[in-house]
Coordinates of C-alpha atoms and ligand atoms in Angstrom, one line a residue:
X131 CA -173.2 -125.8 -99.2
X132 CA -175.6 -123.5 -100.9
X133 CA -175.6 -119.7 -100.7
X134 CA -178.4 -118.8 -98.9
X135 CA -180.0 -115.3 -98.1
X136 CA -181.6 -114.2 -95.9
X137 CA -185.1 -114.0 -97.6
X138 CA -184.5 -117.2 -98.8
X139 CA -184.6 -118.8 -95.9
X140 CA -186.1 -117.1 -92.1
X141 CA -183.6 -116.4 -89.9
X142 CA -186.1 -119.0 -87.3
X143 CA -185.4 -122.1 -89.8
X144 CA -182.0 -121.9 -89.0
X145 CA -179.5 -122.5 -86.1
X146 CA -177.3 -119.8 -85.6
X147 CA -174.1 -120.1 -84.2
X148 CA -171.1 -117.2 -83.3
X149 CA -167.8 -118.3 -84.0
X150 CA -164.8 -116.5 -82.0
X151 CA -161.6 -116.3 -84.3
X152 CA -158.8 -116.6 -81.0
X153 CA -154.9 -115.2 -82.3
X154 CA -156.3 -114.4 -85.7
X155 CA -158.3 -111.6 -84.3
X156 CA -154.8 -109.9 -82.5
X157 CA -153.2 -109.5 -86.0
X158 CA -153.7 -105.7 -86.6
X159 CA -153.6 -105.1 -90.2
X160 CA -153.4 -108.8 -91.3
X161 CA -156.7 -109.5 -89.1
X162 CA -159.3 -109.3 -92.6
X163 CA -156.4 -111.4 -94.3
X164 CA -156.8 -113.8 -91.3
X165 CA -160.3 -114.1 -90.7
X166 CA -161.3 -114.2 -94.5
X167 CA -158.6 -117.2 -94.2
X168 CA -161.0 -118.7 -91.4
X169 CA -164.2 -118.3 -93.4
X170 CA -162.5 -119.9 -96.5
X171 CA -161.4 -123.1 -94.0
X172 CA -165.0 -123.1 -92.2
X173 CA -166.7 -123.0 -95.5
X174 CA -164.8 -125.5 -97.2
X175 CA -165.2 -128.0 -94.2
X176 CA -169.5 -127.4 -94.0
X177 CA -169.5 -127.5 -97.9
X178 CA -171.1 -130.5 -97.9
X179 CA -174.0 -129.9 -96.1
X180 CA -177.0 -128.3 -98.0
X181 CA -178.6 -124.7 -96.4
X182 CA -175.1 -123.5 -94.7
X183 CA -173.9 -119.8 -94.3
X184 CA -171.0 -118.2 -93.0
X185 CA -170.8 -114.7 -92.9
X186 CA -167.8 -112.2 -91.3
X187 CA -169.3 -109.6 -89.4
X188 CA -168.1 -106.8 -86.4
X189 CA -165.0 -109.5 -86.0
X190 CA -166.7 -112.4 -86.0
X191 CA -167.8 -115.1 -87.6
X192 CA -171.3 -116.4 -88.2
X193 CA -172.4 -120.0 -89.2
X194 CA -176.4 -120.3 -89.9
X195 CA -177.3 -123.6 -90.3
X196 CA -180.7 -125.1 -91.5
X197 CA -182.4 -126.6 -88.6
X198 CA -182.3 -130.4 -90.2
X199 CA -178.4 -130.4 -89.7
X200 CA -177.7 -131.6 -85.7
X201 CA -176.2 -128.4 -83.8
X202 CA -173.7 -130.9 -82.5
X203 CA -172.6 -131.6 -86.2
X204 CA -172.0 -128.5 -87.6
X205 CA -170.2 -127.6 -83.5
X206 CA -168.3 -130.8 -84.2
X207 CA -167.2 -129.2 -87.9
X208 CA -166.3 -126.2 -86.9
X209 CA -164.4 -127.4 -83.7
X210 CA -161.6 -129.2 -86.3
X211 CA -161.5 -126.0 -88.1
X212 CA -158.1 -124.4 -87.1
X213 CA -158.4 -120.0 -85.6
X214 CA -161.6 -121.1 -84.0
X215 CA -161.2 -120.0 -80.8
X216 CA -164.5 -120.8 -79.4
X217 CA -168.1 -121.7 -80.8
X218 CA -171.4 -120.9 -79.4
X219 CA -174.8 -122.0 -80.7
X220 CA -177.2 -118.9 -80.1
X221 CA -180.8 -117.7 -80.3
X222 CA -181.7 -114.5 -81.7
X223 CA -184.0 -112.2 -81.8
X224 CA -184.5 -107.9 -82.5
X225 CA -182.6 -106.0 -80.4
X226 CA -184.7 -104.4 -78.5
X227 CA -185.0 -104.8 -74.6
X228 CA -188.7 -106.3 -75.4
X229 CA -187.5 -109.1 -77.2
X230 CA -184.4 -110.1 -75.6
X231 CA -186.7 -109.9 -72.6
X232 CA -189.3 -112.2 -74.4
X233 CA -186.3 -114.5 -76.2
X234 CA -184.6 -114.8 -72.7
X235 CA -187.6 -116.6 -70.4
X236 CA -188.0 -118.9 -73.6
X237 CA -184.5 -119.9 -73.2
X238 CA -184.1 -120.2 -69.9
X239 CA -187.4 -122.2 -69.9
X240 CA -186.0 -124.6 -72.2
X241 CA -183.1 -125.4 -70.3
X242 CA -185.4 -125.9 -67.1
X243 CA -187.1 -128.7 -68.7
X244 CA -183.8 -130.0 -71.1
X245 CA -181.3 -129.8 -67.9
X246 CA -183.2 -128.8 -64.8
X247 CA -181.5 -125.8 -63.9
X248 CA -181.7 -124.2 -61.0
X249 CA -180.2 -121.0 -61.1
X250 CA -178.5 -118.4 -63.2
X251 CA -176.8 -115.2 -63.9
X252 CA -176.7 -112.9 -66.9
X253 CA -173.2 -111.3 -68.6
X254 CA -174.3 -108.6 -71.2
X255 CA -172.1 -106.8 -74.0
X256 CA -173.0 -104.2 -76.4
X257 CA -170.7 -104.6 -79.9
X258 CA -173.3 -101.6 -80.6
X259 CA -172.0 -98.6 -78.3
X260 CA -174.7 -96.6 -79.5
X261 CA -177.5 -98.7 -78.1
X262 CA -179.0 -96.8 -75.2
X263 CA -178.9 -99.5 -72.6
X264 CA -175.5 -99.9 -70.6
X265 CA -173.8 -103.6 -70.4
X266 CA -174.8 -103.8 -66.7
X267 CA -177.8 -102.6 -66.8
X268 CA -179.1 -105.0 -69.7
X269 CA -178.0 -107.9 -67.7
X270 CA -180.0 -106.8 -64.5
X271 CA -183.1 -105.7 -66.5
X272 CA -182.9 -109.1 -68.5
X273 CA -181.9 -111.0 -65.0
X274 CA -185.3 -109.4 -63.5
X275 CA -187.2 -110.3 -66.7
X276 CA -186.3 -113.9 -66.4
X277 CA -186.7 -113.9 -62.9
X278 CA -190.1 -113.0 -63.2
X279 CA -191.1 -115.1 -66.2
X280 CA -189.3 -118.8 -64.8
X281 CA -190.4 -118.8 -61.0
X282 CA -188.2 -121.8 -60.2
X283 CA -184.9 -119.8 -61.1
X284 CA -182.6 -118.0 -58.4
X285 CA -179.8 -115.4 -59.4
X286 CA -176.4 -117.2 -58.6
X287 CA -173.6 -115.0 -59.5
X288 CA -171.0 -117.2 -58.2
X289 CA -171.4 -120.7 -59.1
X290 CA -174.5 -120.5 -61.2
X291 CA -175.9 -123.7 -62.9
X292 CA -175.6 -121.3 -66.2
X293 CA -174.6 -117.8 -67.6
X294 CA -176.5 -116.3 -70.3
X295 CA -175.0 -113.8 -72.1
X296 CA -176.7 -111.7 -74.1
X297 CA -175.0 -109.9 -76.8
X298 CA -176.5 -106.7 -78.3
X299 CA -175.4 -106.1 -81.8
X300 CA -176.7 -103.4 -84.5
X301 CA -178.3 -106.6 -86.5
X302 CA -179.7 -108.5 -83.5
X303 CA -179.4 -109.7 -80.2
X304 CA -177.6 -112.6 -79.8
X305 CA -178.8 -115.1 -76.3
X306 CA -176.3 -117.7 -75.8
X307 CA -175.1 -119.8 -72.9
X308 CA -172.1 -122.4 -73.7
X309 CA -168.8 -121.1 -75.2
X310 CA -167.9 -124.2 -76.8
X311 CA -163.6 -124.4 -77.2
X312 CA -162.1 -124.8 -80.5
X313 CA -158.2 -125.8 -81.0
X314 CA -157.2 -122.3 -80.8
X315 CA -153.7 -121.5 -83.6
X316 CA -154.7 -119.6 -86.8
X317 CA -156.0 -120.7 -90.3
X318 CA -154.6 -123.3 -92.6
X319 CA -152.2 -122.0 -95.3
X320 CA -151.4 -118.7 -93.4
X321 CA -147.9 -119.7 -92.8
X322 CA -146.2 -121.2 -95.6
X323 CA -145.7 -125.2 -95.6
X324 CA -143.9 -127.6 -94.0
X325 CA -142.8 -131.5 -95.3
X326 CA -143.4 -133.8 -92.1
X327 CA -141.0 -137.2 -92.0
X328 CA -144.1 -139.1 -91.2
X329 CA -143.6 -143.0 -89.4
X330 CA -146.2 -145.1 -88.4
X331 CA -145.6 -144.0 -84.3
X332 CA -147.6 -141.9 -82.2
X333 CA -145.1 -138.7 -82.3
X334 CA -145.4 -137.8 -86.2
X335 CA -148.6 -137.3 -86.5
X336 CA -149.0 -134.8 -83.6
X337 CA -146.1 -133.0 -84.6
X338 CA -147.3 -132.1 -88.1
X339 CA -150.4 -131.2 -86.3
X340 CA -149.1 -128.8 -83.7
X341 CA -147.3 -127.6 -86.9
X342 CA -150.7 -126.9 -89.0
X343 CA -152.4 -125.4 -86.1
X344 CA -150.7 -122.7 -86.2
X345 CA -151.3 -122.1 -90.1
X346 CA -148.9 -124.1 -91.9
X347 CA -150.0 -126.3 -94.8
X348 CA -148.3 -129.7 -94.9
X349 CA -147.0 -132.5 -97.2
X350 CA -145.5 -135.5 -95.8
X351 CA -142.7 -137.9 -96.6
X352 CA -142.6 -141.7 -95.3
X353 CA -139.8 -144.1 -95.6
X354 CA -140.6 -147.4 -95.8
X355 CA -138.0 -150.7 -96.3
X356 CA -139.9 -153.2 -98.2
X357 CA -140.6 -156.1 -98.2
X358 CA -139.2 -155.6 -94.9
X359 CA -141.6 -153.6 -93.8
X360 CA -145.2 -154.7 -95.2
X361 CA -147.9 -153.2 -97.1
X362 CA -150.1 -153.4 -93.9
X363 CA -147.5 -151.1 -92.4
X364 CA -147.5 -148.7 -95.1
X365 CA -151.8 -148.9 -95.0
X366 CA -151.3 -148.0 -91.8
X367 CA -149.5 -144.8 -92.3
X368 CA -151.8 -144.0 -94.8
X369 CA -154.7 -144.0 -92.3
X370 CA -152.9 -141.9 -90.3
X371 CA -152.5 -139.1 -92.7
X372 CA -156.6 -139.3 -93.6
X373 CA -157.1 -138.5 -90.2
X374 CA -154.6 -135.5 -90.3
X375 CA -156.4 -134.7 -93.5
X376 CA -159.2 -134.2 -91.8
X377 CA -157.8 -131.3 -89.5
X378 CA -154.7 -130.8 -92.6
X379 CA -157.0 -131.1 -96.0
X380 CA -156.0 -132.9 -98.3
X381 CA -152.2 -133.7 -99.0
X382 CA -149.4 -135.5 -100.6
X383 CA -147.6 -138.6 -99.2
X384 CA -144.6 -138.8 -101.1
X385 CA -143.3 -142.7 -100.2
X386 CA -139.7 -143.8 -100.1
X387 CA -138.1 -147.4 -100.5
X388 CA -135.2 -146.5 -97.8
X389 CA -134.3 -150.4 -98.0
X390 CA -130.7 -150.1 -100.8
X391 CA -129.5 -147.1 -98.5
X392 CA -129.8 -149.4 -95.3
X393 CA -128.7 -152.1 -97.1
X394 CA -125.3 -150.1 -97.9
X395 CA -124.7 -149.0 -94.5
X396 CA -125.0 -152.3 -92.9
X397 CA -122.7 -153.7 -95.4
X398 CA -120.0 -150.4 -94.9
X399 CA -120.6 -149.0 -91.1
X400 CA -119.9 -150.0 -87.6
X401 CA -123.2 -151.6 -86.6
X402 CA -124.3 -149.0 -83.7
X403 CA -123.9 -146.4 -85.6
X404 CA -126.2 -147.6 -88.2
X405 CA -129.3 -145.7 -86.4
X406 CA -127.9 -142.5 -86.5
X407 CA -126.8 -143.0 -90.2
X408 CA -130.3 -144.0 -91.1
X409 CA -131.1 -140.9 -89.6
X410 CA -129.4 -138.7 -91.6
X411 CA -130.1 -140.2 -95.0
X412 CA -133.8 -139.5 -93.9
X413 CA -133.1 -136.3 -93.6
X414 CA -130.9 -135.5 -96.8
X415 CA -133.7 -137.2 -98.7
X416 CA -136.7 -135.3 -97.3
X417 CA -135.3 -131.8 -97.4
X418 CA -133.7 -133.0 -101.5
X419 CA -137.9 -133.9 -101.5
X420 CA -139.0 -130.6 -99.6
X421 CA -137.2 -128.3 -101.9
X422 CA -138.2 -129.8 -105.6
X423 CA -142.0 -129.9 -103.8
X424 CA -141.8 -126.3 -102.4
X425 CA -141.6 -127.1 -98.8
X426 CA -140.0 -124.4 -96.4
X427 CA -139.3 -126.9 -93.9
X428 CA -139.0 -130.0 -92.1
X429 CA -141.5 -131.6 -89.2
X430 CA -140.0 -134.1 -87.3
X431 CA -141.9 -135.8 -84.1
X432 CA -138.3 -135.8 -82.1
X433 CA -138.2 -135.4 -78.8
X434 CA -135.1 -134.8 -76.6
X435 CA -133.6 -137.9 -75.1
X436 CA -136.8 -140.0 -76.1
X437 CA -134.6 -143.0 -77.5
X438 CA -130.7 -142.8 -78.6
X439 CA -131.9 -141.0 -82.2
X440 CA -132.9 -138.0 -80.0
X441 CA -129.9 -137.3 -77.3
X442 CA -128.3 -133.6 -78.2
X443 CA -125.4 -135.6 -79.8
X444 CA -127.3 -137.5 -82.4
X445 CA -129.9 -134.4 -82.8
X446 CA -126.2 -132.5 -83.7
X447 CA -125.3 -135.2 -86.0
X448 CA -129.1 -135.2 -88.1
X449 CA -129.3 -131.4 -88.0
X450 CA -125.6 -130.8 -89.5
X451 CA -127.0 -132.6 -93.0
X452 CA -130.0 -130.0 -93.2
X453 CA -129.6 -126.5 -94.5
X454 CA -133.2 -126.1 -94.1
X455 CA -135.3 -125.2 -90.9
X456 CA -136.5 -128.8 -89.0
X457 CA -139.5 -127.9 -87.1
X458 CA -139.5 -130.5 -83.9
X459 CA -142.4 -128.9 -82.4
X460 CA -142.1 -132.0 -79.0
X461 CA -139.0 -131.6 -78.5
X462 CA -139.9 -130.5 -75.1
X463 CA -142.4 -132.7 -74.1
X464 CA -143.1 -135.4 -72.4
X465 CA -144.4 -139.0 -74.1
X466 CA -147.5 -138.9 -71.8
X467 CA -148.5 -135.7 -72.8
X468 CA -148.0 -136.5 -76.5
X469 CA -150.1 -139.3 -76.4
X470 CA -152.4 -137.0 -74.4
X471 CA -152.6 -135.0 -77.8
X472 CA -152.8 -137.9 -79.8
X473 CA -155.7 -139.2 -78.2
X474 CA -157.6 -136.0 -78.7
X475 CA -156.8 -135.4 -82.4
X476 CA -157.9 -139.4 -82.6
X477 CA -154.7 -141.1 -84.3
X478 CA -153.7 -142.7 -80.9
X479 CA -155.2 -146.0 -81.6
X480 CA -154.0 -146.2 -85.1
X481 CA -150.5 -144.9 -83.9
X482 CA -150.5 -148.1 -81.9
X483 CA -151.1 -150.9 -84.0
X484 CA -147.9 -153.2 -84.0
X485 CA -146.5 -152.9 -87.6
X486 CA -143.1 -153.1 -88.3
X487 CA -141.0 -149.0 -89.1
X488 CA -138.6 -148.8 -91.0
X489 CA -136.4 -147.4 -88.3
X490 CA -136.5 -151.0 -86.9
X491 CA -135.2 -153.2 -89.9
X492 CA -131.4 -154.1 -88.5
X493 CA -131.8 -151.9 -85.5
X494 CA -128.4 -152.2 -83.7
X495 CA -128.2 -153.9 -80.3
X496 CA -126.4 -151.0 -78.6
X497 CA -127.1 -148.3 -80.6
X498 CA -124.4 -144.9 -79.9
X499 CA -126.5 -142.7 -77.4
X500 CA -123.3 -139.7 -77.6
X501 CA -122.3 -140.1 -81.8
X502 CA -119.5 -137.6 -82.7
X503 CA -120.1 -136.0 -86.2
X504 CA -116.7 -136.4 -87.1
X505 CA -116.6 -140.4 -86.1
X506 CA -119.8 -140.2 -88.8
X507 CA -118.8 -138.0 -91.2
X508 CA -115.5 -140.8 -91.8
X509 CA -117.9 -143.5 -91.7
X510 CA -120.2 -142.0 -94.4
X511 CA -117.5 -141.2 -96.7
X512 CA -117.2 -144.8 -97.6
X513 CA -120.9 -144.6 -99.3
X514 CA -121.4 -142.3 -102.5
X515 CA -124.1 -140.0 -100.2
X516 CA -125.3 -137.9 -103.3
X517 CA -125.8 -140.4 -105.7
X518 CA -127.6 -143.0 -102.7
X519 CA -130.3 -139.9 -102.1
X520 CA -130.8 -139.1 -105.5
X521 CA -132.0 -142.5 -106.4
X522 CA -133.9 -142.4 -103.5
X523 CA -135.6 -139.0 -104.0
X524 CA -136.1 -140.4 -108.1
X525 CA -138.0 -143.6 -106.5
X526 CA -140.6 -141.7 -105.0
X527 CA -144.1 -142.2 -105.3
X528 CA -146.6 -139.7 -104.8
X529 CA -150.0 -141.1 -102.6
X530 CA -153.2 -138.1 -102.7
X531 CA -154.3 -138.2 -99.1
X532 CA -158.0 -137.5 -98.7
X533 CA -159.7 -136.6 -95.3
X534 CA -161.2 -139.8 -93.5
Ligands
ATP124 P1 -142.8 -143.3 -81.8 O1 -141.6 -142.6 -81.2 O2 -144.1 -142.9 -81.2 O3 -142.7 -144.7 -82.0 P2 -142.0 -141.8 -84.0 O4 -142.8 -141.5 -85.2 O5 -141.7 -140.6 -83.2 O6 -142.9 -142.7 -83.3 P3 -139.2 -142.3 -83.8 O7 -138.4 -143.5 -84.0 O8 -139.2 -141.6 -82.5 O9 -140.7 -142.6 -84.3 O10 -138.6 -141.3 -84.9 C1 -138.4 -139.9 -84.8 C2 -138.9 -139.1 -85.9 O11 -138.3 -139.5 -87.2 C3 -140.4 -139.3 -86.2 O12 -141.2 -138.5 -85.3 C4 -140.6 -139.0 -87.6 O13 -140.7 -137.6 -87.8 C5 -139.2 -139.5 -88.2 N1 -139.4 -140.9 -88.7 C6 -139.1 -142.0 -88.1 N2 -139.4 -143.1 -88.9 C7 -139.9 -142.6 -90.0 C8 -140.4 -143.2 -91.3 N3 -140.4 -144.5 -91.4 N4 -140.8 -142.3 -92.2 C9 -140.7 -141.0 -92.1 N5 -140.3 -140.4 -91.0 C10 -139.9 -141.2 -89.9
MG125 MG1 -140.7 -140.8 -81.3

């Protein structure tokens, strides 16, 4: 991206598109810490396009674009960018009633012959108060003016084919007609960061989402059991996390050979309660990894009662080894409506592909759905815990995960 001004290049080589900023707008005092959060994120994500701006103005934001960059593109950029509320590609033009009169039968002309639209009405808004024109009475005078200039067009101001709004600011008028919806939650990096536990399944990976949408930056920690588990599987994971970078920026894997610690328990626990053991090493290890990386908390993808790990007895027995906050922003919701997610932040069909987790090397035939932390505590005091997770935490290996 280039810095660009404006007599550099004329406003009419560029697209122009308004960019709402949602919660981040709502945060009294924060709100220039917010939005100059927002522009930082959008830049960073148009950066490599040639000819962009993005400029903060009257509360929001502004993208120009030069006109060789698809509009869909730069909407499609901006859409993964998190605080964007909602984005609309605009025309502009003076703000005088003459030209928004003028700008207005072009438009509407255009999207005659692009869409064959048959009727319309107008919504008006005046960020400048002291413009002489009232909000009403801009969208009547510009609904007569367009009336008169596209004969095939009728007023419908219930169910109109579209609503052009027209939005008169000190700089310019602003004629738009789609209000494009972003995923909504507030910047990247606005709200500490969090270390997700993330498998190879479908639930991780929208967790530590849902978890940076609303501002929290993210590393991620992913037990493996070699050779076990394959390298395929671990590849897998790995393709995963580019596609959270995408939304996420860039971020470190930290990758953990859990295979001695399940080894041990096999050998020294009751086989069903093996899962919930695993469990908890996971756990010890990844908060152990969350505080030496500067993590404030965990991101689990649990979900109450999705599979014997998850009942309100084993979610007691994991939680009692954490002294940190665990984050299990589905613990409420249903699988259908996670996949629903994971379909739209597109790691649904990777999510899906049949490698082998950890969490299923010596799975137990009946694994305990009600564990009792004191039945587990006795059974874990025949392994050395702290010395098991040190060597684990020591074995790590750090992966750089780059956006897709
Ligand atoms: P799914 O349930 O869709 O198969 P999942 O990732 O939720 O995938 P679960 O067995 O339900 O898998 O595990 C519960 C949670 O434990 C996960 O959401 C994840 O946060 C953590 N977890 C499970 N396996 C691993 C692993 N191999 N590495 C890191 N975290 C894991
Ligand atoms: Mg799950």
């Amino acid at each position: 991206m280039t810095e660009v001004n404006n007599t550099a290049m004329q406003e009419e080589e560029r697209n122009v598109f308004i960019v709402r900023c949602g919660e981040a707008a709502l945060k009294g005092q924060n709100k220039p810490y917010f939005e100059k959060m927002l522009v930082e994120r959008i830049k960073r994500l148009l950066h490599k396009y040639e000819g962009v701006e993005v400029r903060r103005r009257e509360g929001l934001v502004f993208v120009y674009a030069d006109k060789k960059i698809a509009k869909d593109e730069i909407i499609h950029q901006i859409g993964k960018v998190f605080g964007v509320a909602s984005i609309s590609p605009a025309v502009t033009c003076e703000p005088t009633m003459e030209a928004v009169y003028a700008t207005a039968v072009d438009y509407m002309k255009q999207l005659i012959e692009e869409r064959g639209i048959k009727t319309f009405k107008v919504e008006a808004k005046r960020a400048d108060k002291s413009f002489p024109v009232t909000s009403p009475e801009i969208a009547r005078r510009v609904g007569a003016a367009v009336l008169k200039g596209c004969k095939v067009l009728k007023v419908d101001v219930h169910d109109p084919d579209v609503v052009l709004f027209v939005d008169m600011r000190s700089d310019k008028a602003y004629l738009y007609q789609q209000k494009i919806k972003g995923f909504g939650g507030l910047p990247l990096g606005t709200n500490g960061k969090g270390l997700v536990l993330l498998s190879g399944g479908i639930d991780s990976p929208v967790a530590a989402f849902m978890m940076a949408k609303r501002g929290m930056a993210i590393e991620a920690v992913h037990f493996h059991s070699y050779p076990y588990t394959s390298e395929r599987a671990q590849q897998k994971v790995e393709e995963l996390a580019s596609i959270l970078a995408i939304y996420c920026s860039r971020f470190k894997m930290h990758v953990i050979n859990l295979l001695p610690i399940q080894e041990q328990i096999v050998m020294h626990c009751r086989e069903e309660e093996t899962t919930i053991m695993v469990r908890r090493f996971m756990m010890r290890i990844a908060q152990a990894v969350a505080k030496e990386k500067g993590c404030d908390m965990l991101i689990t993808g649990e979900s109450l009662g999705q599979v014997a790990s998850q009942t309100s007895d084993a979610l007691v027995c994991t939680d009692a080894v954490c002294d940190i906050p665990v984050m299990r922003p589905l613990i409420a919701m249903d699988k259908v409506d996670i996949m629903d997610i994971a379909r739209d932040i597109d790691t649904y069909e990777t999510s899906i592909q049949p490698y082998e987790d950890c969490c299923t090397v010596f799975l137990p035939k009946h694994p305990l759905t009600r564990p009792k932390l004191k039945r587990i505590e006795e059974s874990e005091s025949k392994l050395d815990v702290d010395a098991l997770v040190k060597a684990a935490v020591e074995s790590l290996e750090t992966i750089e995960i780059f956006p897709r």
